[in-house]
JSON list of C-alpha atoms and ligand atoms in Angstrom, two decimals:
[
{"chain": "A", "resi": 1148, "resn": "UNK", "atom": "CA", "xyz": [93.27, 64.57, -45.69]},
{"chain": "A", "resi": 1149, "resn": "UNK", "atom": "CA", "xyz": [92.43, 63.38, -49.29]},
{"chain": "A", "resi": 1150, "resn": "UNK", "atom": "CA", "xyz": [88.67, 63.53, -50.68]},
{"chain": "A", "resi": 1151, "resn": "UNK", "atom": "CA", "xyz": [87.12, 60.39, -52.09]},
{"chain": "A", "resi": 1152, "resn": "UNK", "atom": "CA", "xyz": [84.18, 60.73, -53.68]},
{"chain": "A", "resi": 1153, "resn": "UNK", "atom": "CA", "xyz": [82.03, 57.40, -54.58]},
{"chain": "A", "resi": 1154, "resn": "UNK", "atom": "CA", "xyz": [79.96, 57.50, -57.85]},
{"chain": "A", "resi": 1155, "resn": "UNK", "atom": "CA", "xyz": [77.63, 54.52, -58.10]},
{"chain": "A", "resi": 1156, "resn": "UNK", "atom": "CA", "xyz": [76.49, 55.29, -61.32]},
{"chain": "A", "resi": 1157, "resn": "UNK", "atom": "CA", "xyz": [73.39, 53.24, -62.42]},
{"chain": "A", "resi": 1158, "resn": "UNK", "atom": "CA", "xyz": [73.89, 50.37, -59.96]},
{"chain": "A", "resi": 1159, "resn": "UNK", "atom": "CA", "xyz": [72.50, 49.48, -56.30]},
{"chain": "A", "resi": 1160, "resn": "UNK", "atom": "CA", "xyz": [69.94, 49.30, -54.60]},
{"chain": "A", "resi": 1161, "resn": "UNK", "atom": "CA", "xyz": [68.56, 50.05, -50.65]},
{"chain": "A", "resi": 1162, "resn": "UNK", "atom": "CA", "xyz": [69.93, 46.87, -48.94]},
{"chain": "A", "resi": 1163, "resn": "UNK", "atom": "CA", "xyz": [73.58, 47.52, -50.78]},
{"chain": "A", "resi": 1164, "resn": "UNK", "atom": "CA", "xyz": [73.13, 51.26, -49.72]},
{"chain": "A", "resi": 1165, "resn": "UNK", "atom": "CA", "xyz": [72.33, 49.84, -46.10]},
{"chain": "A", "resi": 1166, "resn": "UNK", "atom": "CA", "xyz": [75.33, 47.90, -45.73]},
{"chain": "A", "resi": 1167, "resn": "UNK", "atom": "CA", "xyz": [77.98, 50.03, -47.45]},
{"chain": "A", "resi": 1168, "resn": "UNK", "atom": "CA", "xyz": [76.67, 52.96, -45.39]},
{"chain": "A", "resi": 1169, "resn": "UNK", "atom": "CA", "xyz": [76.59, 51.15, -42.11]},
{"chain": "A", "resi": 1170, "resn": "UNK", "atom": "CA", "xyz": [80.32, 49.93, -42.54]},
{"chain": "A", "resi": 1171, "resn": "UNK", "atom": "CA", "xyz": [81.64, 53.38, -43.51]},
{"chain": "A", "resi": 1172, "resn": "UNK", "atom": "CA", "xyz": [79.93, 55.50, -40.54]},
{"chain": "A", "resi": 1173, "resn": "UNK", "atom": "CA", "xyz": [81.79, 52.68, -38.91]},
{"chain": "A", "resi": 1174, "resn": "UNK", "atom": "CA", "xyz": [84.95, 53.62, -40.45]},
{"chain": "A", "resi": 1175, "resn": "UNK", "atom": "CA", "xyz": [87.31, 55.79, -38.95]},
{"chain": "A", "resi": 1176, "resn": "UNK", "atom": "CA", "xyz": [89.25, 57.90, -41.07]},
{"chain": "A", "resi": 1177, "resn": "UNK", "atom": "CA", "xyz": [91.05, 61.09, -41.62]},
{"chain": "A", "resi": 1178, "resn": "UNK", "atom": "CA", "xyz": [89.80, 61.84, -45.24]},
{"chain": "A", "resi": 1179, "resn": "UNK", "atom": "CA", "xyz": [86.45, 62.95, -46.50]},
{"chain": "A", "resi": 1180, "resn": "UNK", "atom": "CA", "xyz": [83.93, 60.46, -47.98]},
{"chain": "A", "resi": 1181, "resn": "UNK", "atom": "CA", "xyz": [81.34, 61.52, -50.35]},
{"chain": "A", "resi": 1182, "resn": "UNK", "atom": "CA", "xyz": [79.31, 58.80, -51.36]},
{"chain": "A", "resi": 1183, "resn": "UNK", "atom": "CA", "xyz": [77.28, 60.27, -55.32]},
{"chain": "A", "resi": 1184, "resn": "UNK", "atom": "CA", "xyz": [74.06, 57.81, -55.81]},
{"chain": "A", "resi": 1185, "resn": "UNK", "atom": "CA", "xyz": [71.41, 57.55, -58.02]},
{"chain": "A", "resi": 1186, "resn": "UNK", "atom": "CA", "xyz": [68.36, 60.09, -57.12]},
{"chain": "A", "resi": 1187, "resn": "UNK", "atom": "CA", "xyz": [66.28, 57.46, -55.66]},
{"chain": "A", "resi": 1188, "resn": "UNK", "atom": "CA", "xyz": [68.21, 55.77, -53.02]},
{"chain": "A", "resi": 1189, "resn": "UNK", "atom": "CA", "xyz": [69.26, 59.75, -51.81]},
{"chain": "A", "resi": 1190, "resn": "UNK", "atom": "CA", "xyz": [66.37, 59.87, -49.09]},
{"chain": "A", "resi": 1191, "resn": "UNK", "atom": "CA", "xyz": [66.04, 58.22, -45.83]},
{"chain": "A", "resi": 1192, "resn": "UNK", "atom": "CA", "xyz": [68.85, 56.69, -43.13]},
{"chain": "A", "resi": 1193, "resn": "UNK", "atom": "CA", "xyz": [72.11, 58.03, -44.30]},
{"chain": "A", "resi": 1194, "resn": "UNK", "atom": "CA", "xyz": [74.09, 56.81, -41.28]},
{"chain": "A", "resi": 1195, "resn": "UNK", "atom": "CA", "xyz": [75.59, 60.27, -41.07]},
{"chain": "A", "resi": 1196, "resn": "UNK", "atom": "CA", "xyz": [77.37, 60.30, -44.69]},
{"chain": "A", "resi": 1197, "resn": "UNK", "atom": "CA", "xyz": [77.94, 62.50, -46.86]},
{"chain": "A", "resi": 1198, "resn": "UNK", "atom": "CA", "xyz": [75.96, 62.79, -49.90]},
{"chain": "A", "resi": 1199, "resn": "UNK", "atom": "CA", "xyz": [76.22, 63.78, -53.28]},
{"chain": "A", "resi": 1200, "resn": "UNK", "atom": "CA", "xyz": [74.51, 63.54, -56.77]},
{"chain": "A", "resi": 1201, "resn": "UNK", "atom": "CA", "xyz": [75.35, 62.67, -59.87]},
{"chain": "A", "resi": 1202, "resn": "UNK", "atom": "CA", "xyz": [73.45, 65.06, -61.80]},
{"chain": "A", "resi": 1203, "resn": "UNK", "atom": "CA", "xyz": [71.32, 68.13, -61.23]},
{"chain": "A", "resi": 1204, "resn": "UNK", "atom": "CA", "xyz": [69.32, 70.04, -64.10]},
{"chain": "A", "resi": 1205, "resn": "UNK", "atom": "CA", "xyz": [70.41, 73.19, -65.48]},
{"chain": "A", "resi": 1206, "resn": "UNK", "atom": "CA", "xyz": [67.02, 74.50, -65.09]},
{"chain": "A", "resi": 1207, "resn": "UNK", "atom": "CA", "xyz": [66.04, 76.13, -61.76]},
{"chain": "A", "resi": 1208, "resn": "UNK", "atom": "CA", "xyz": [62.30, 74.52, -61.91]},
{"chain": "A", "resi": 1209, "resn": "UNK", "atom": "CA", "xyz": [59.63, 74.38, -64.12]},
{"chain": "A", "resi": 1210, "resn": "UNK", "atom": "CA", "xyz": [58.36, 71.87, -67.04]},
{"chain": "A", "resi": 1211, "resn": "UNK", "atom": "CA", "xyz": [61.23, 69.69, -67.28]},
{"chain": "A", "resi": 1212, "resn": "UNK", "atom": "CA", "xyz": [59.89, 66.45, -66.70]},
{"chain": "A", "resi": 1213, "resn": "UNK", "atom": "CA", "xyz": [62.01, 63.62, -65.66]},
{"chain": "A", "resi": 1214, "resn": "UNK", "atom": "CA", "xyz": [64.90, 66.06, -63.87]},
{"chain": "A", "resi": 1215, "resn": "UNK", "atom": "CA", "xyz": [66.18, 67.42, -60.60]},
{"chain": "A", "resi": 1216, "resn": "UNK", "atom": "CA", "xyz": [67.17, 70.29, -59.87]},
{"chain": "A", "resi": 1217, "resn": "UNK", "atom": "CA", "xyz": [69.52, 72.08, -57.28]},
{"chain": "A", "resi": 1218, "resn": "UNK", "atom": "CA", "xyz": [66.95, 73.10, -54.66]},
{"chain": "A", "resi": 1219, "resn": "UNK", "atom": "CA", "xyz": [65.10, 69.57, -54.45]},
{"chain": "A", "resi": 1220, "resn": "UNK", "atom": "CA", "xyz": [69.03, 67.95, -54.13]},
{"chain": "A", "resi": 1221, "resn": "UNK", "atom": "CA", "xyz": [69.36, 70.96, -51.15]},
{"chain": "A", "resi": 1222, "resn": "UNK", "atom": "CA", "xyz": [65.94, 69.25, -49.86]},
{"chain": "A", "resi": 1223, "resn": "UNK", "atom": "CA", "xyz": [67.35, 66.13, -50.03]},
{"chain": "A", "resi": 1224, "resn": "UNK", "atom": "CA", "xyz": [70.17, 66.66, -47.73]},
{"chain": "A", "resi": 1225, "resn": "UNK", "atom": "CA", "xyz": [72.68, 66.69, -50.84]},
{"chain": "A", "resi": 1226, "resn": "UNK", "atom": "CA", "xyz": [75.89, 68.65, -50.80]},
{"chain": "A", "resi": 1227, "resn": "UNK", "atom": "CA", "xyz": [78.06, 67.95, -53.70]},
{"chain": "A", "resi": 1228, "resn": "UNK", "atom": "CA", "xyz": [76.71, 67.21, -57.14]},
{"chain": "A", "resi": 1229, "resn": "UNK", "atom": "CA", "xyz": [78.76, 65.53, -60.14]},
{"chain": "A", "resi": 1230, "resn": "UNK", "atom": "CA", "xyz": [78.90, 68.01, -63.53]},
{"chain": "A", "resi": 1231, "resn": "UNK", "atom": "CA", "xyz": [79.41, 66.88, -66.78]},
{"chain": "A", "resi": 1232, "resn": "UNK", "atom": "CA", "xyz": [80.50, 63.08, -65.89]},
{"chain": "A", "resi": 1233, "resn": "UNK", "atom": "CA", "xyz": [81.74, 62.00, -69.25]},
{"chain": "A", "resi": 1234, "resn": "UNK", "atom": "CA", "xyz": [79.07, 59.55, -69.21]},
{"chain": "A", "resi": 1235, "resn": "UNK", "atom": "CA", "xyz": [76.57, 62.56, -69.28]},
{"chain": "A", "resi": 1236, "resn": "UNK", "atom": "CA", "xyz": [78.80, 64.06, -71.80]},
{"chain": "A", "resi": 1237, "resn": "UNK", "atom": "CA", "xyz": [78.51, 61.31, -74.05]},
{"chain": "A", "resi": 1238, "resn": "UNK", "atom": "CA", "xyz": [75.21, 59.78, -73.98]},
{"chain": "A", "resi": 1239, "resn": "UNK", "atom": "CA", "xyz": [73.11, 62.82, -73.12]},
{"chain": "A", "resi": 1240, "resn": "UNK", "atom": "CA", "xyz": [75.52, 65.10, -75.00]},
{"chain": "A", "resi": 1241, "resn": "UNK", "atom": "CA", "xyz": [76.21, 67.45, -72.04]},
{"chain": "A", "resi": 1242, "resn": "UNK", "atom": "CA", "xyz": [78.03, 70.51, -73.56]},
{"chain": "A", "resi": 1243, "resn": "UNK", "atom": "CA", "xyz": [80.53, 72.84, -72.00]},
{"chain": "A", "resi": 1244, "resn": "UNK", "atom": "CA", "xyz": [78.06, 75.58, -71.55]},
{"chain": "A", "resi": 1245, "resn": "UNK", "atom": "CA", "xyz": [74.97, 73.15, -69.68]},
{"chain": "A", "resi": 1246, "resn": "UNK", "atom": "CA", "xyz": [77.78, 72.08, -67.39]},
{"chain": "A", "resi": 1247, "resn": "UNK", "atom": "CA", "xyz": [78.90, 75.43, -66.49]},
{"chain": "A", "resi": 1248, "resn": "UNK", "atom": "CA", "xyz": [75.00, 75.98, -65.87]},
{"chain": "A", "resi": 1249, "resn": "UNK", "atom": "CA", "xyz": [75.02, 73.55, -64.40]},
{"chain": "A", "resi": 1250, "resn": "UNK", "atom": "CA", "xyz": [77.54, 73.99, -61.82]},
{"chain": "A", "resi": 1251, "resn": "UNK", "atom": "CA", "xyz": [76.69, 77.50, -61.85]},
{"chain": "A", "resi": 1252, "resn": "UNK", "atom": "CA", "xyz": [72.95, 76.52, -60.51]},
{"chain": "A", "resi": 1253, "resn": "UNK", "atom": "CA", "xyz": [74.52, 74.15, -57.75]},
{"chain": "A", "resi": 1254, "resn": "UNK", "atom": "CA", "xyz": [76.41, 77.05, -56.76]},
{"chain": "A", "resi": 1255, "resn": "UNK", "atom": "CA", "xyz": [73.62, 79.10, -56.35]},
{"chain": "A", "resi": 1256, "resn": "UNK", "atom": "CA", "xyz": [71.80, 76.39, -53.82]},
{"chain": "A", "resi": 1257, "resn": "UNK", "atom": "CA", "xyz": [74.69, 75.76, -51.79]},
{"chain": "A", "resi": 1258, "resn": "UNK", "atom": "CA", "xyz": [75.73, 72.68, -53.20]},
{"chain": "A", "resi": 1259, "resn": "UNK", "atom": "CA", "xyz": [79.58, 71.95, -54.09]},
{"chain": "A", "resi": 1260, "resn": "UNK", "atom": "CA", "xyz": [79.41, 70.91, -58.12]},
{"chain": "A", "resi": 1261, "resn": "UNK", "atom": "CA", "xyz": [82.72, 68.42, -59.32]},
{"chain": "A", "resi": 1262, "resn": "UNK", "atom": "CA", "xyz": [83.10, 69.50, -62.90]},
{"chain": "A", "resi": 1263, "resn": "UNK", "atom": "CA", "xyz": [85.16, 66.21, -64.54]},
{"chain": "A", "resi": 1264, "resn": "UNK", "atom": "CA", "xyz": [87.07, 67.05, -67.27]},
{"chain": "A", "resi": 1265, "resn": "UNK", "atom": "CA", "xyz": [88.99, 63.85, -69.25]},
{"chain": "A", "resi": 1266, "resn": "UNK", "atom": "CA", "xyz": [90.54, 63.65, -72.59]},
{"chain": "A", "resi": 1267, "resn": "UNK", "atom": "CA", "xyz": [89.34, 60.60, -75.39]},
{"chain": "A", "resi": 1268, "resn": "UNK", "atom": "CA", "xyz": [92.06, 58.11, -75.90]},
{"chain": "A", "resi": 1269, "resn": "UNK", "atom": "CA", "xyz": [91.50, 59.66, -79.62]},
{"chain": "A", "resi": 1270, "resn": "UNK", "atom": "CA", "xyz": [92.25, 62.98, -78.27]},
{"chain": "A", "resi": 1271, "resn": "UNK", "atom": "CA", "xyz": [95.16, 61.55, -76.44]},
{"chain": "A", "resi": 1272, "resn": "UNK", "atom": "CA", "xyz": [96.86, 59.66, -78.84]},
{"chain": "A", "resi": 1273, "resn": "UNK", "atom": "CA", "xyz": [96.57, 62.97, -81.17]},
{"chain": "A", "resi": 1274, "resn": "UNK", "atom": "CA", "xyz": [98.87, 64.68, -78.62]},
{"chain": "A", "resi": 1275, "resn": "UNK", "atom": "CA", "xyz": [95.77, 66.70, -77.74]},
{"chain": "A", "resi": 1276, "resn": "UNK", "atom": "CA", "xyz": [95.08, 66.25, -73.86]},
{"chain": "A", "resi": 1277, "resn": "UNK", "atom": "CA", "xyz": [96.14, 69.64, -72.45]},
{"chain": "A", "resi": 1278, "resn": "UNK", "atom": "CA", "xyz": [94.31, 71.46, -75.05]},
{"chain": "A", "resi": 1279, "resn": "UNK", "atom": "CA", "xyz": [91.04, 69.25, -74.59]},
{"chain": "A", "resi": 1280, "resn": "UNK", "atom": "CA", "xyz": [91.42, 69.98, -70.70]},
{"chain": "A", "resi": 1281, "resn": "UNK", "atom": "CA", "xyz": [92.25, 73.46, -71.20]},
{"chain": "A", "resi": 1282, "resn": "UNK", "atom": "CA", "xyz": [89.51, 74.25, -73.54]},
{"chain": "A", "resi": 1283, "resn": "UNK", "atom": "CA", "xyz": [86.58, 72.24, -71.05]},
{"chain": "A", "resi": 1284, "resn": "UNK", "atom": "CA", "xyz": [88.05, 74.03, -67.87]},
{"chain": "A", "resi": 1285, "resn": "UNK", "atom": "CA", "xyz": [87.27, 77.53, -69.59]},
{"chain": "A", "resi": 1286, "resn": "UNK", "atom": "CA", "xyz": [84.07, 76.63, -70.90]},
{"chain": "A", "resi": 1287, "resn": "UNK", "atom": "CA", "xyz": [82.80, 74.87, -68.19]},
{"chain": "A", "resi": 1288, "resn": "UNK", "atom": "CA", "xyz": [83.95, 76.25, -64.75]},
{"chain": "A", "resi": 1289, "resn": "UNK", "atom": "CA", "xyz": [81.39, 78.48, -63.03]},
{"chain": "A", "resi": 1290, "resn": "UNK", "atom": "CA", "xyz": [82.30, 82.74, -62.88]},
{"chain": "A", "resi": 1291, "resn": "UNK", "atom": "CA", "xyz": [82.07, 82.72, -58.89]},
{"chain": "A", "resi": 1292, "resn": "UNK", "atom": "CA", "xyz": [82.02, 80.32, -55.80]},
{"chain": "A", "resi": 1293, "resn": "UNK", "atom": "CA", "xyz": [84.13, 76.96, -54.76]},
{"chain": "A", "resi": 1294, "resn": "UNK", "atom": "CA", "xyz": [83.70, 74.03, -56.70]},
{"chain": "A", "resi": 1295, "resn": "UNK", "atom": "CA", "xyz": [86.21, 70.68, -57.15]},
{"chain": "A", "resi": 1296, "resn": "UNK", "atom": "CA", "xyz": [87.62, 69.73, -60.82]},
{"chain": "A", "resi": 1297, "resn": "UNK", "atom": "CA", "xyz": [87.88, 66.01, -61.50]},
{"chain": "A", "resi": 1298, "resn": "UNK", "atom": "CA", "xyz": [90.59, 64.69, -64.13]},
{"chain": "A", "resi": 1299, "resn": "UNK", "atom": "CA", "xyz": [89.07, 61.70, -65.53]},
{"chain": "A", "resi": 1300, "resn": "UNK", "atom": "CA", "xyz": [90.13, 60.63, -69.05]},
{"chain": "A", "resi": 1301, "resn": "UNK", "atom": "CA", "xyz": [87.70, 58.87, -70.61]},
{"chain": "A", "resi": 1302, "resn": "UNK", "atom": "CA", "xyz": [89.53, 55.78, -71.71]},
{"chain": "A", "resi": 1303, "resn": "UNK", "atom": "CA", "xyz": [90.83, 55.36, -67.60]},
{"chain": "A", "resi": 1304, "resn": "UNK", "atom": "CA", "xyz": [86.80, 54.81, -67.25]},
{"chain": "A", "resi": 1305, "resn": "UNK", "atom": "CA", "xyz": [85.98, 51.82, -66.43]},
{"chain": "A", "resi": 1306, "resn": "UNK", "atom": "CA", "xyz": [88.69, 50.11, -68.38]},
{"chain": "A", "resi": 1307, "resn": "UNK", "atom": "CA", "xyz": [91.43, 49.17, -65.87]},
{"chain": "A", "resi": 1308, "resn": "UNK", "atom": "CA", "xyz": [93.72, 51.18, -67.32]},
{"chain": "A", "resi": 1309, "resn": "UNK", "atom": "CA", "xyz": [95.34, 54.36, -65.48]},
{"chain": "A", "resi": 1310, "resn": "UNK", "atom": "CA", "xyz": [97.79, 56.94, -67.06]},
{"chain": "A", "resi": 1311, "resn": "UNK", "atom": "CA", "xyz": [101.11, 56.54, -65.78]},
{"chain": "A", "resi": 1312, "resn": "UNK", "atom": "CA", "xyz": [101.95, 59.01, -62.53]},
{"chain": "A", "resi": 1313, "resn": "UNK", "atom": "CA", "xyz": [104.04, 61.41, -65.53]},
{"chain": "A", "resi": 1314, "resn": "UNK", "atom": "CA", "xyz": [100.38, 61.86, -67.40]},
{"chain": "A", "resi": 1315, "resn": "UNK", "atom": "CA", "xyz": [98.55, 62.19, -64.48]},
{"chain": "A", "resi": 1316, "resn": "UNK", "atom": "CA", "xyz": [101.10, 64.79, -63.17]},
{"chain": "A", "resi": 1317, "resn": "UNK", "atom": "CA", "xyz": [100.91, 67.28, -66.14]},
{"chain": "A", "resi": 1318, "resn": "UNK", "atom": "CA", "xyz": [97.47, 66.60, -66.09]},
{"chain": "A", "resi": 1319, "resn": "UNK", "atom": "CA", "xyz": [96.76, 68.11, -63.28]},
{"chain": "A", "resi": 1320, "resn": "UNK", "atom": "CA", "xyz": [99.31, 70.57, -62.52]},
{"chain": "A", "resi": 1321, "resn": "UNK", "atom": "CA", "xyz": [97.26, 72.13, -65.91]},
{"chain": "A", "resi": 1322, "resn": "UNK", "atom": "CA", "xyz": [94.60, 72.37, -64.37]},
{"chain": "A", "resi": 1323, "resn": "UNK", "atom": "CA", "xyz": [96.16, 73.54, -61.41]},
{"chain": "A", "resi": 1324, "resn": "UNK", "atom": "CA", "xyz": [97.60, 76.73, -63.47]},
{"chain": "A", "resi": 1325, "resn": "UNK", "atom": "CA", "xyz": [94.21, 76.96, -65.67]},
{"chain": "A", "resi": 1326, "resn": "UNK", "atom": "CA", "xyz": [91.88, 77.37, -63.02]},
{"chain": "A", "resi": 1327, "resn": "UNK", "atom": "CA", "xyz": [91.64, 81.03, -61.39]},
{"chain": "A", "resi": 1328, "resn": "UNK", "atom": "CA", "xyz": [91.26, 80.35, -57.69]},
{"chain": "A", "resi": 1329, "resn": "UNK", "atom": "CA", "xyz": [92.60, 77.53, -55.52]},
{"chain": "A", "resi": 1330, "resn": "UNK", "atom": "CA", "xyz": [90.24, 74.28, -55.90]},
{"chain": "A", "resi": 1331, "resn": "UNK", "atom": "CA", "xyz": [90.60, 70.70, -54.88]},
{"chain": "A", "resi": 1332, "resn": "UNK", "atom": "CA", "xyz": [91.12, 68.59, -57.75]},
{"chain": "A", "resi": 1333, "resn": "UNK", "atom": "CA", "xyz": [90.50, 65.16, -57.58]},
{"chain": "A", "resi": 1334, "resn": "UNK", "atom": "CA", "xyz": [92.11, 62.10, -60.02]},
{"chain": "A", "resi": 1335, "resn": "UNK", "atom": "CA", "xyz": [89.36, 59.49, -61.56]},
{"chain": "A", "resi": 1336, "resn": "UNK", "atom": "CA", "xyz": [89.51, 56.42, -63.59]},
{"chain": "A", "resi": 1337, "resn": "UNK", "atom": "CA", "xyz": [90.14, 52.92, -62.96]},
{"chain": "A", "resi": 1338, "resn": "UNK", "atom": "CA", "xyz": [90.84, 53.86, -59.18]},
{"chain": "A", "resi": 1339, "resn": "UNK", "atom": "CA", "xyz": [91.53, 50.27, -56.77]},
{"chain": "A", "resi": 1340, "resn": "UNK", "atom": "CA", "xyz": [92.87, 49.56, -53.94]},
{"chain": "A", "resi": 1341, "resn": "UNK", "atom": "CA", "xyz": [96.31, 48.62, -55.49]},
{"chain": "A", "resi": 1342, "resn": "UNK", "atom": "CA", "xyz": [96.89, 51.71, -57.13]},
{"chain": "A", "resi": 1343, "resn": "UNK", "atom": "CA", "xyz": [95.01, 54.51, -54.71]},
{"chain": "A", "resi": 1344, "resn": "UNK", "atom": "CA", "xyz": [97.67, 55.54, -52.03]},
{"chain": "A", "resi": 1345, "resn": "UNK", "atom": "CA", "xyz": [100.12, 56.33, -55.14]},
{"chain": "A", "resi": 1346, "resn": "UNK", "atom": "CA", "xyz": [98.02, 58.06, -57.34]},
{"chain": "A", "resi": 1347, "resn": "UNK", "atom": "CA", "xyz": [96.91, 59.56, -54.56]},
{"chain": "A", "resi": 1348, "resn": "UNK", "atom": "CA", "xyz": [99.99, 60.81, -53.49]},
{"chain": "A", "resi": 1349, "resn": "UNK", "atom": "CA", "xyz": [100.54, 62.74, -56.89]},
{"chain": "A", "resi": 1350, "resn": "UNK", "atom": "CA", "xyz": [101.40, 66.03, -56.18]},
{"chain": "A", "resi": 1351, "resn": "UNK", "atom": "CA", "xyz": [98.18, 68.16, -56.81]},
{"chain": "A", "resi": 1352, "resn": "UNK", "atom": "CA", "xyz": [96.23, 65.75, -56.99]},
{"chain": "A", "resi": 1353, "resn": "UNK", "atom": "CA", "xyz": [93.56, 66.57, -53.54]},
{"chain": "A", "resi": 1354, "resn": "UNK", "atom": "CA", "xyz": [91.36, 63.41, -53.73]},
{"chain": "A", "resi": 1355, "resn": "UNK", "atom": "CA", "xyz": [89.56, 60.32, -55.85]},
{"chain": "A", "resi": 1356, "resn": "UNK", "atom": "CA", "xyz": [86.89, 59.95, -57.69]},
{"chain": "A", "resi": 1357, "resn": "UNK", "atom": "CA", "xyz": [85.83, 56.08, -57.46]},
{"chain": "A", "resi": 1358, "resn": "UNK", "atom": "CA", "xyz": [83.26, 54.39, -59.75]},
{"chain": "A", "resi": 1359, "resn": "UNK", "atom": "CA", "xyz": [83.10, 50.27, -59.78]},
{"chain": "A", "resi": 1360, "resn": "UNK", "atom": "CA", "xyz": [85.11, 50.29, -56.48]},
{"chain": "A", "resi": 1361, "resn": "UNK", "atom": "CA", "xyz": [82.84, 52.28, -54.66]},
{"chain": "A", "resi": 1362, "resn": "UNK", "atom": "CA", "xyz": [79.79, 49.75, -54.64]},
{"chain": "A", "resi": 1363, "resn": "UNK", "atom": "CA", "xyz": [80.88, 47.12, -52.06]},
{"chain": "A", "resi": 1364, "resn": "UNK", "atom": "CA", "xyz": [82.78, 47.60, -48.70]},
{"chain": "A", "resi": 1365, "resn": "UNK", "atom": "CA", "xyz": [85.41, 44.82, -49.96]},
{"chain": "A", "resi": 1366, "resn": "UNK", "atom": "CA", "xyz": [86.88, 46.58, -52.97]},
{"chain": "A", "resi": 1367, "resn": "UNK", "atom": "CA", "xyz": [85.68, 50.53, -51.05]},
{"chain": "A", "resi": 1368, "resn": "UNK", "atom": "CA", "xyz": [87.02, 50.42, -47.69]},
{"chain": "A", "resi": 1369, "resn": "UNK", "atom": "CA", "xyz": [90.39, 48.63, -48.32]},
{"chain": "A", "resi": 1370, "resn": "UNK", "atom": "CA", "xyz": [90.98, 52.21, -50.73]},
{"chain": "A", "resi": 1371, "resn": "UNK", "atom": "CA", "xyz": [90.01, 54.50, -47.51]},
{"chain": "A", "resi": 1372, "resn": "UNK", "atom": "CA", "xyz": [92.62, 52.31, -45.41]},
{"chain": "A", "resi": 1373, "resn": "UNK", "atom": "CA", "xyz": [95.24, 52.43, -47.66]},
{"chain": "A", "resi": 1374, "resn": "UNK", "atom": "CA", "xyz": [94.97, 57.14, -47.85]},
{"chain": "A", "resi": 1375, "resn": "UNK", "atom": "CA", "xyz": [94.73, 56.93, -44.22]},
{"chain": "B", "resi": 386, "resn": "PGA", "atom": "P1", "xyz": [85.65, 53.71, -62.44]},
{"chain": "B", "resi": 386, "resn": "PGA", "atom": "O1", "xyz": [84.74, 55.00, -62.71]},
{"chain": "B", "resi": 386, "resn": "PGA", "atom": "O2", "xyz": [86.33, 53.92, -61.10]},
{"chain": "B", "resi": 386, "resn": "PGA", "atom": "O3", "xyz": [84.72, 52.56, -62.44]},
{"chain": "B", "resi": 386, "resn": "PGA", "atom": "O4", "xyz": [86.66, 53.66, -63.56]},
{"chain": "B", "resi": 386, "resn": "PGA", "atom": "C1", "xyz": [85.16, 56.28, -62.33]},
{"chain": "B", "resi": 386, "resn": "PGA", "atom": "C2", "xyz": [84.11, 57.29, -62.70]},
{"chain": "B", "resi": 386, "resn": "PGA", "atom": "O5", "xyz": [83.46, 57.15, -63.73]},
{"chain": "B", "resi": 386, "resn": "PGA", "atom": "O6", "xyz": [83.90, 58.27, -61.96]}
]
């Protein structure tokens, strides 16, 4: 059973939700889907999927206008929540520390925070990847509880471009050896229906996380097929 985790970043809307939805509960499969949306299309029919956020304040409540935090996601039905996507990271400067608050407050409400962790290609071509990864793992995973650690380098974002198997490997067997307790740990990046099943199949690597693919059941369900 591998996890794959759907991030639809800014895009969609309730008729796309409708139809991807519909077609997955429709899906049979032997891995988990988690399907991470934007807060507003959260509520209402879920067709029995699994749901996750992409963010979730720091805060616990209070005068923070404009975020969410872990007990409205609860409310919401939401049971995972993504921490410190390096989009977050980079254009709402998301630090170590607010992600491990981050996670830490999921935590607290019963919701399942995936930390992603990814190295710069600038950081990468400086021979620095398993010190980058090494250094976000300590400062950002929570004291206590279960969470799931992403591996997404930043560069693999969006670009079409994956890290050979080798990379993505010592990658994760790091984190594997870094982290204290036994979590899933999930590969992002540039994730299609091509390359899934053998990046997949990486030893420790427990799952995907799935951006652009994710949005539309042509490109989304031919990746669940091809893990099953
Ligand atoms: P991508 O995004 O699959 O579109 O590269 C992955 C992510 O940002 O989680």
């Amino acid at each position: 059973m591998k996890l794959i985790i759907g991030n639809w970043k800014m895009n969609g809307n309730l008729d796309e939700k409708n139809f991807l939805f519909k077609d997955l509960s429709n899906t049979k499969t032997k891995n988990k889907i988690i399907m991470c949306l934007p807060f507003t299309l959260i509520g209402g029919e879920n067709f029995g999927i699994t749901l996750g956020a992409q963010d979730v304040s720091n805060h616990e409540n209070g005068a923070y206008t404009g975020d969410i935090s872990a007990t409205m996601l609860k409310d919401a039905g939401v049971q995972y929540v993504l921490c410190g996507h390096s989009e977050r990271r980079l254009h709402h400067n998301e630090t170590n520390e607010m992600v491990k608050e981050k996670a830490t407050t999921a935590i607290k409400n019963g919701i399942i925070p995936v930390i992603c962790v990814g190295e710069t290609m600038e950081e990468k071509n400086a021979g620095h990847t398993i010190a980058v990864i090494k250094k976000m793992l300590s400062e950002s995973i929570p004291e206590n509880g279960e969470y799931i650690i992403a591996y997404e380098p930043r560069w693999a974002i969006g670009s079409g471009v994956t890290p050979t198997n080798s990379e993505i490997v010592l990658a994760v067997k790091i984190i594997f050896d870094t982290l204290p307790n036994s979590m899933p740990i999930l590969y992002g990046g540039s994730i299609n229906a091509t390359n899934a099943k053998e990046i997949a199949s990486i030893p420790y690597v427990d799952g995907l996380l799935i951006g652009s693919a994710s949005l539309k059941s042509e490109t989304f369900l031919p990746i669940i097929k091809t893990l099953d």
